[in-house]
mmCIF file of C-alpha atoms and ligand atoms in Angstrom:
data_model
loop_
_atom_site.group_PDB
_atom_site.id
_atom_site.type_symbol
_atom_site.label_atom_id
_atom_site.label_comp_id
_atom_site.label_asym_id
_atom_site.label_seq_id
_atom_site.Cartn_x
_atom_site.Cartn_y
_atom_site.Cartn_z
ATOM 1 C CA MET A 1 -6.917 30.288 -35.669
ATOM 2 C CA ARG A 2 -6.365 31.142 -32.144
ATOM 3 C CA THR A 3 -9.591 31.642 -30.156
ATOM 4 C CA SER A 4 -9.191 34.660 -27.694
ATOM 5 C CA LEU A 5 -9.156 33.893 -23.923
ATOM 6 C CA ILE A 6 -10.418 36.387 -21.295
ATOM 7 C CA ALA A 7 -9.653 35.392 -17.739
ATOM 8 C CA GLY A 8 -10.742 37.036 -14.910
ATOM 9 C CA ASN A 9 -8.034 36.886 -11.689
ATOM 10 C CA TRP A 10 -10.273 37.611 -8.638
ATOM 11 C CA LYS A 11 -7.299 37.302 -6.190
ATOM 12 C CA MET A 12 -8.241 37.439 -2.552
ATOM 13 C CA ASN A 13 -11.548 39.169 -3.394
ATOM 14 C CA GLY A 14 -14.957 38.598 -2.621
ATOM 15 C CA SER A 15 -17.499 37.337 -0.138
ATOM 16 C CA LEU A 16 -20.779 34.718 -0.922
ATOM 17 C CA GLN A 17 -22.633 37.360 -1.591
ATOM 18 C CA SER A 18 -20.378 39.327 -4.108
ATOM 19 C CA VAL A 19 -19.283 35.925 -5.971
ATOM 20 C CA ASN A 20 -23.129 35.405 -6.548
ATOM 21 C CA GLU A 21 -23.753 38.651 -8.014
ATOM 22 C CA LEU A 22 -20.612 38.730 -10.341
ATOM 23 C CA ILE A 23 -21.510 35.047 -11.452
ATOM 24 C CA GLU A 24 -24.989 36.265 -11.890
ATOM 25 C CA GLY A 25 -23.861 38.897 -14.016
ATOM 26 C CA ILE A 26 -21.354 37.112 -16.295
ATOM 27 C CA ARG A 27 -23.784 34.314 -16.831
ATOM 28 C CA ALA A 28 -26.351 36.822 -17.989
ATOM 29 C CA ALA A 29 -23.731 37.954 -21.255
ATOM 30 C CA ASP A 30 -24.958 37.281 -24.719
ATOM 31 C CA ALA A 31 -22.487 34.715 -26.508
ATOM 32 C CA VAL A 32 -19.000 36.375 -26.925
ATOM 33 C CA GLY A 33 -16.356 35.869 -29.287
ATOM 34 C CA ALA A 34 -14.039 34.784 -26.685
ATOM 35 C CA GLU A 35 -13.561 32.054 -24.261
ATOM 36 C CA LEU A 36 -14.276 33.334 -21.050
ATOM 37 C CA VAL A 37 -12.674 31.733 -17.645
ATOM 38 C CA VAL A 38 -12.935 32.665 -13.928
ATOM 39 C CA CYS A 39 -10.322 32.172 -11.462
ATOM 40 C CA PRO A 40 -12.001 32.794 -7.778
ATOM 41 C CA PRO A 41 -10.326 32.130 -4.466
ATOM 42 C CA ALA A 42 -9.750 28.479 -3.904
ATOM 43 C CA VAL A 43 -12.533 28.370 -1.031
ATOM 44 C CA PHE A 44 -15.426 29.452 -3.920
ATOM 45 C CA LEU A 45 -14.197 26.997 -6.538
ATOM 46 C CA PHE A 46 -17.217 24.578 -5.870
ATOM 47 C CA LYS A 47 -19.655 27.045 -5.519
ATOM 48 C CA VAL A 48 -18.734 28.963 -8.552
ATOM 49 C CA GLY A 49 -18.253 25.690 -10.461
ATOM 50 C CA GLY A 50 -21.954 24.662 -9.613
ATOM 51 C CA MET A 51 -23.333 28.002 -10.447
ATOM 52 C CA LEU A 52 -21.363 27.684 -13.814
ATOM 53 C CA ASP A 53 -22.895 24.485 -14.671
ATOM 54 C CA GLY A 54 -24.135 24.380 -18.161
ATOM 55 C CA SER A 55 -22.862 27.872 -18.910
ATOM 56 C CA ALA A 56 -19.796 28.326 -21.627
ATOM 57 C CA VAL A 57 -17.640 29.993 -18.862
ATOM 58 C CA GLY A 58 -14.726 28.177 -17.771
ATOM 59 C CA LEU A 59 -13.705 27.612 -14.117
ATOM 60 C CA GLY A 60 -9.859 28.187 -13.196
ATOM 61 C CA ALA A 61 -7.898 28.228 -9.964
ATOM 62 C CA GLN A 62 -5.103 30.824 -8.664
ATOM 63 C CA ASN A 63 -2.403 28.276 -8.227
ATOM 64 C CA VAL A 64 -1.763 24.414 -7.945
ATOM 65 C CA CYS A 65 0.437 22.563 -6.234
ATOM 66 C CA ASN A 66 3.391 20.993 -7.061
ATOM 67 C CA HIS A 67 2.985 17.720 -5.486
ATOM 68 C CA GLU A 68 0.190 15.176 -6.083
ATOM 69 C CA ALA A 69 -0.988 14.573 -2.383
ATOM 70 C CA GLY A 70 0.393 14.683 0.877
ATOM 71 C CA ALA A 71 1.469 16.548 3.743
ATOM 72 C CA TYR A 72 1.698 20.154 2.111
ATOM 73 C CA THR A 73 -0.321 22.456 4.591
ATOM 74 C CA GLY A 74 -2.292 25.046 2.841
ATOM 75 C CA GLU A 75 -2.029 23.790 -0.703
ATOM 76 C CA VAL A 76 -4.583 22.548 -3.393
ATOM 77 C CA SER A 77 -3.720 19.398 -5.954
ATOM 78 C CA ALA A 78 -4.522 19.376 -9.502
ATOM 79 C CA ALA A 79 -6.978 16.355 -8.607
ATOM 80 C CA MET A 80 -8.922 18.510 -6.256
ATOM 81 C CA LEU A 81 -9.176 21.267 -8.741
ATOM 82 C CA ARG A 82 -10.370 18.645 -11.205
ATOM 83 C CA GLU A 83 -12.916 17.656 -8.745
ATOM 84 C CA ALA A 84 -13.873 21.241 -8.277
ATOM 85 C CA GLY A 85 -14.596 21.655 -12.078
ATOM 86 C CA CYS A 86 -11.278 23.551 -12.813
ATOM 87 C CA ARG A 87 -10.006 23.520 -16.561
ATOM 88 C CA TYR A 88 -7.407 25.826 -16.150
ATOM 89 C CA ALA A 89 -4.988 27.272 -13.196
ATOM 90 C CA ILE A 90 -3.015 30.226 -12.759
ATOM 91 C CA VAL A 91 1.071 29.633 -12.371
ATOM 92 C CA GLY A 92 3.687 31.859 -11.702
ATOM 93 C CA HIS A 93 1.702 34.882 -10.920
ATOM 94 C CA SER A 94 4.038 37.858 -9.856
ATOM 95 C CA GLU A 95 2.335 38.170 -6.674
ATOM 96 C CA ARG A 96 3.226 34.467 -5.926
ATOM 97 C CA ARG A 97 6.856 35.186 -7.023
ATOM 98 C CA SER A 98 7.247 38.537 -5.145
ATOM 99 C CA LEU A 99 5.273 38.296 -2.294
ATOM 100 C CA TYR A 100 5.517 34.222 -1.705
ATOM 101 C CA GLY A 101 9.073 33.766 -2.900
ATOM 102 C CA GLU A 102 8.059 31.390 -5.432
ATOM 103 C CA THR A 103 11.209 30.663 -7.590
ATOM 104 C CA ASP A 104 11.431 29.799 -11.289
ATOM 105 C CA GLN A 105 12.078 26.015 -10.275
ATOM 106 C CA LEU A 106 8.867 25.904 -8.020
ATOM 107 C CA VAL A 107 6.815 27.569 -10.723
ATOM 108 C CA ALA A 108 8.259 25.041 -13.292
ATOM 109 C CA GLU A 109 7.101 22.350 -10.862
ATOM 110 C CA ARG A 110 3.798 23.715 -10.279
ATOM 111 C CA PHE A 111 3.252 23.808 -13.863
ATOM 112 C CA ALA A 112 4.288 20.264 -14.493
ATOM 113 C CA MET A 113 1.984 19.025 -12.042
ATOM 114 C CA ALA A 114 -0.810 20.952 -13.716
ATOM 115 C CA VAL A 115 -0.311 19.675 -16.786
ATOM 116 C CA SER A 116 0.096 16.007 -15.610
ATOM 117 C CA GLY A 117 -3.043 16.229 -13.430
ATOM 118 C CA GLY A 118 -5.365 17.526 -16.809
ATOM 119 C CA ILE A 119 -5.196 21.134 -15.629
ATOM 120 C CA ARG A 120 -4.107 23.716 -18.424
ATOM 121 C CA PRO A 121 -2.065 26.141 -16.797
ATOM 122 C CA ILE A 122 -1.696 29.686 -17.536
ATOM 123 C CA LEU A 123 2.096 30.406 -16.743
ATOM 124 C CA CYS A 124 2.771 34.197 -16.121
ATOM 125 C CA LEU A 125 5.702 36.183 -17.404
ATOM 126 C CA GLY A 126 6.778 39.850 -16.806
ATOM 127 C CA GLU A 127 9.467 42.189 -15.758
ATOM 128 C CA THR A 128 9.571 44.752 -13.028
ATOM 129 C CA LEU A 129 10.107 48.349 -13.671
ATOM 130 C CA GLU A 130 13.614 48.252 -12.650
ATOM 131 C CA GLN A 131 14.404 45.631 -15.167
ATOM 132 C CA ARG A 132 12.375 47.437 -17.995
ATOM 133 C CA GLU A 133 14.235 50.663 -17.286
ATOM 134 C CA GLN A 134 17.424 48.712 -17.429
ATOM 135 C CA GLY A 135 16.507 47.308 -21.188
ATOM 136 C CA VAL A 136 16.547 43.730 -19.893
ATOM 137 C CA THR A 137 12.907 42.711 -20.307
ATOM 138 C CA GLU A 138 13.406 40.359 -23.001
ATOM 139 C CA GLN A 139 15.970 38.338 -21.298
ATOM 140 C CA VAL A 140 13.761 38.191 -17.889
ATOM 141 C CA VAL A 141 10.916 36.950 -19.745
ATOM 142 C CA ALA A 142 13.210 34.543 -21.620
ATOM 143 C CA ALA A 143 14.896 32.999 -18.194
ATOM 144 C CA GLN A 144 11.232 32.617 -16.656
ATOM 145 C CA LEU A 145 10.068 30.754 -19.892
ATOM 146 C CA ASP A 146 13.114 28.855 -20.288
ATOM 147 C CA ALA A 147 12.927 27.288 -16.764
ATOM 148 C CA VAL A 148 9.688 26.067 -17.483
ATOM 149 C CA VAL A 149 10.291 24.562 -20.888
ATOM 150 C CA ASP A 150 13.507 23.094 -19.732
ATOM 151 C CA HIS A 151 11.639 21.409 -16.524
ATOM 152 C CA CYS A 152 8.731 20.192 -18.455
ATOM 153 C CA GLY A 153 9.685 19.896 -22.175
ATOM 154 C CA ILE A 154 7.900 21.938 -24.913
ATOM 155 C CA GLU A 155 5.317 18.952 -25.497
ATOM 156 C CA ALA A 156 3.952 20.302 -21.992
ATOM 157 C CA PHE A 157 2.941 23.760 -23.628
ATOM 158 C CA ALA A 158 0.317 22.114 -26.117
ATOM 159 C CA GLU A 159 -2.426 22.884 -24.328
ATOM 160 C CA ALA A 160 -1.144 25.903 -21.882
ATOM 161 C CA VAL A 161 -1.317 29.706 -21.871
ATOM 162 C CA ILE A 162 0.986 32.145 -21.407
ATOM 163 C CA ALA A 163 0.449 35.443 -19.741
ATOM 164 C CA TYR A 164 2.487 38.247 -20.460
ATOM 165 C CA GLU A 165 2.214 40.583 -17.028
ATOM 166 C CA PRO A 166 4.570 43.444 -16.684
ATOM 167 C CA VAL A 167 5.031 43.573 -12.967
ATOM 168 C CA TRP A 168 4.566 47.279 -13.049
ATOM 169 C CA ALA A 169 1.524 47.486 -14.813
ATOM 170 C CA ILE A 170 -0.106 45.117 -12.436
ATOM 171 C CA GLY A 171 -2.961 47.009 -10.246
ATOM 172 C CA THR A 172 -1.139 50.233 -10.938
ATOM 173 C CA GLY A 173 -3.751 51.598 -13.914
ATOM 174 C CA LYS A 174 -0.427 52.102 -15.599
ATOM 175 C CA VAL A 175 -0.894 49.862 -18.832
ATOM 176 C CA ALA A 176 1.820 48.770 -21.411
ATOM 177 C CA THR A 177 1.192 50.262 -24.515
ATOM 178 C CA PRO A 178 -0.136 48.173 -27.445
ATOM 179 C CA GLU A 179 3.177 48.288 -28.977
ATOM 180 C CA GLN A 180 5.171 47.536 -25.847
ATOM 181 C CA ALA A 181 2.847 44.517 -25.348
ATOM 182 C CA GLN A 182 3.229 43.285 -28.578
ATOM 183 C CA ALA A 183 7.048 43.348 -28.723
ATOM 184 C CA VAL A 184 6.977 41.132 -25.542
ATOM 185 C CA HIS A 185 4.290 38.928 -26.984
ATOM 186 C CA ALA A 186 6.409 38.594 -30.300
ATOM 187 C CA CYS A 187 9.383 37.703 -28.607
ATOM 188 C CA ILE A 188 7.703 34.763 -26.497
ATOM 189 C CA ARG A 189 6.163 33.375 -29.555
ATOM 190 C CA ALA A 190 9.687 33.680 -31.320
ATOM 191 C CA LEU A 191 11.329 31.924 -28.087
ATOM 192 C CA LEU A 192 8.577 29.156 -28.562
ATOM 193 C CA GLU A 193 9.061 29.032 -32.283
ATOM 194 C CA GLY A 194 12.821 28.080 -31.568
ATOM 195 C CA ARG A 195 11.545 24.787 -29.661
ATOM 196 C CA ASP A 196 8.610 24.115 -31.718
ATOM 197 C CA ALA A 197 6.605 25.620 -34.480
ATOM 198 C CA GLN A 198 3.480 24.155 -33.850
ATOM 199 C CA VAL A 199 3.321 25.063 -30.235
ATOM 200 C CA ALA A 200 4.262 28.367 -30.815
ATOM 201 C CA ALA A 201 1.767 29.115 -33.637
ATOM 202 C CA GLY A 202 -1.151 27.555 -31.441
ATOM 203 C CA ILE A 203 -0.423 28.962 -28.219
ATOM 204 C CA ARG A 204 -2.630 31.865 -26.736
ATOM 205 C CA ILE A 205 -0.286 34.505 -25.008
ATOM 206 C CA LEU A 206 -2.589 36.820 -22.878
ATOM 207 C CA TYR A 207 -2.009 40.466 -22.040
ATOM 208 C CA GLY A 208 -2.162 40.965 -18.224
ATOM 209 C CA GLY A 209 -1.763 44.288 -16.350
ATOM 210 C CA SER A 210 -4.510 47.066 -15.476
ATOM 211 C CA MET A 211 -6.460 46.085 -18.685
ATOM 212 C CA ASN A 212 -10.066 47.856 -18.559
ATOM 213 C CA PRO A 213 -12.883 48.493 -21.005
ATOM 214 C CA GLY A 214 -11.347 51.364 -22.127
ATOM 215 C CA ASN A 215 -7.665 50.037 -23.368
ATOM 216 C CA ALA A 216 -8.587 46.271 -24.338
ATOM 217 C CA ALA A 217 -9.646 46.852 -27.999
ATOM 218 C CA GLU A 218 -6.269 48.430 -28.750
ATOM 219 C CA LEU A 219 -4.286 45.667 -26.754
ATOM 220 C CA LEU A 220 -6.555 42.743 -28.139
ATOM 221 C CA ALA A 221 -6.051 44.021 -31.832
ATOM 222 C CA GLN A 222 -2.275 43.332 -31.850
ATOM 223 C CA ALA A 223 -1.083 40.193 -33.771
ATOM 224 C CA ASP A 224 0.284 38.386 -30.984
ATOM 225 C CA ILE A 225 -1.984 39.294 -28.186
ATOM 226 C CA ASP A 226 -4.805 36.412 -27.931
ATOM 227 C CA GLY A 227 -6.520 37.560 -24.820
ATOM 228 C CA GLY A 228 -6.423 39.095 -21.169
ATOM 229 C CA LEU A 229 -5.674 38.178 -17.664
ATOM 230 C CA ILE A 230 -7.926 40.789 -16.018
ATOM 231 C CA GLY A 231 -7.379 41.399 -12.242
ATOM 232 C CA GLY A 232 -9.349 44.559 -10.769
ATOM 233 C CA ALA A 233 -11.571 44.922 -14.017
ATOM 234 C CA SER A 234 -12.894 41.155 -13.970
ATOM 235 C CA LEU A 235 -14.501 42.172 -10.283
ATOM 236 C CA LYS A 236 -17.213 44.093 -12.113
ATOM 237 C CA ALA A 237 -19.590 42.039 -14.492
ATOM 238 C CA PRO A 238 -20.379 44.698 -16.815
ATOM 239 C CA ASP A 239 -16.300 45.663 -17.432
ATOM 240 C CA PHE A 240 -15.085 41.903 -17.485
ATOM 241 C CA LEU A 241 -17.984 41.427 -20.262
ATOM 242 C CA ALA A 242 -17.023 44.709 -21.967
ATOM 243 C CA ILE A 243 -13.490 43.884 -22.364
ATOM 244 C CA ALA A 244 -14.536 40.405 -23.720
ATOM 245 C CA GLN A 245 -16.630 42.155 -26.205
ATOM 246 C CA ALA A 246 -13.717 43.994 -27.107
ATOM 247 C CA VAL A 247 -12.151 41.071 -28.900
ATOM 248 C CA ASP A 248 -14.789 41.437 -31.719
HETATM 249 P P1 PGA B 1 -4.801 44.027 -12.878
HETATM 250 O O1 PGA B 1 -4.234 42.568 -12.596
HETATM 251 O O2 PGA B 1 -5.624 43.819 -14.085
HETATM 252 O O3 PGA B 1 -5.735 44.408 -11.818
HETATM 253 O O4 PGA B 1 -3.622 44.585 -13.238
HETATM 254 C C1 PGA B 1 -3.696 41.532 -13.502
HETATM 255 C C2 PGA B 1 -3.266 40.508 -13.197
HETATM 256 O O5 PGA B 1 -2.477 40.603 -11.836
HETATM 257 O O6 PGA B 1 -3.262 39.194 -13.460
#
């Protein structure tokens, strides 16, 4: 059985005050049937890690450097993330790919560095609206996935998480239908099965893109949807927790 994972990607939002309020709200939650993780901006990781001490809510970063240490201005290493208390790091988010030019190769290197540093990567995959309209969604997602599997080996996915995030659904309020999402999730699992059946059966594949308390239950009920990567709705504790409760 795969334990559902609900991860909040706060992106570049928040202040010391709002972070306090958000974590107080999330910590106040009763036990939910899903694993919960929050991914604050890097500058807040130590603070949030401290606030989450003793709670079941895990900590994740929004990216991780593809090098161990050295002259990489602006980057944060896997070892530093571990020291801050991170269990997870998002890798290959579409905003990193489209706004900061991260290539499949760079994403694969970041993924590898997370794994070797003891951080579980949450690898994001997804097509643009144009690609969906051209009918090449599965090819696009397969190419993004293959780049990482070829570079890191399928063994590297043993502790990893995948997030299918159609680019046209991120932050737009346009959510994939449960059928559209399930089809791509099943395709990702089948691709992994071709490499290693055990990894494919155990890996959690999250859906991301305008998931909210109103649409979460239907998405999470799909056979191959094992949780969500939540942007906007993760910035309000009641909404984030309502999504987590939709797992049950
Ligand atoms: P959204 O973002 O929930 O605001 O669409 C999801 C994401 O980018 O991970």
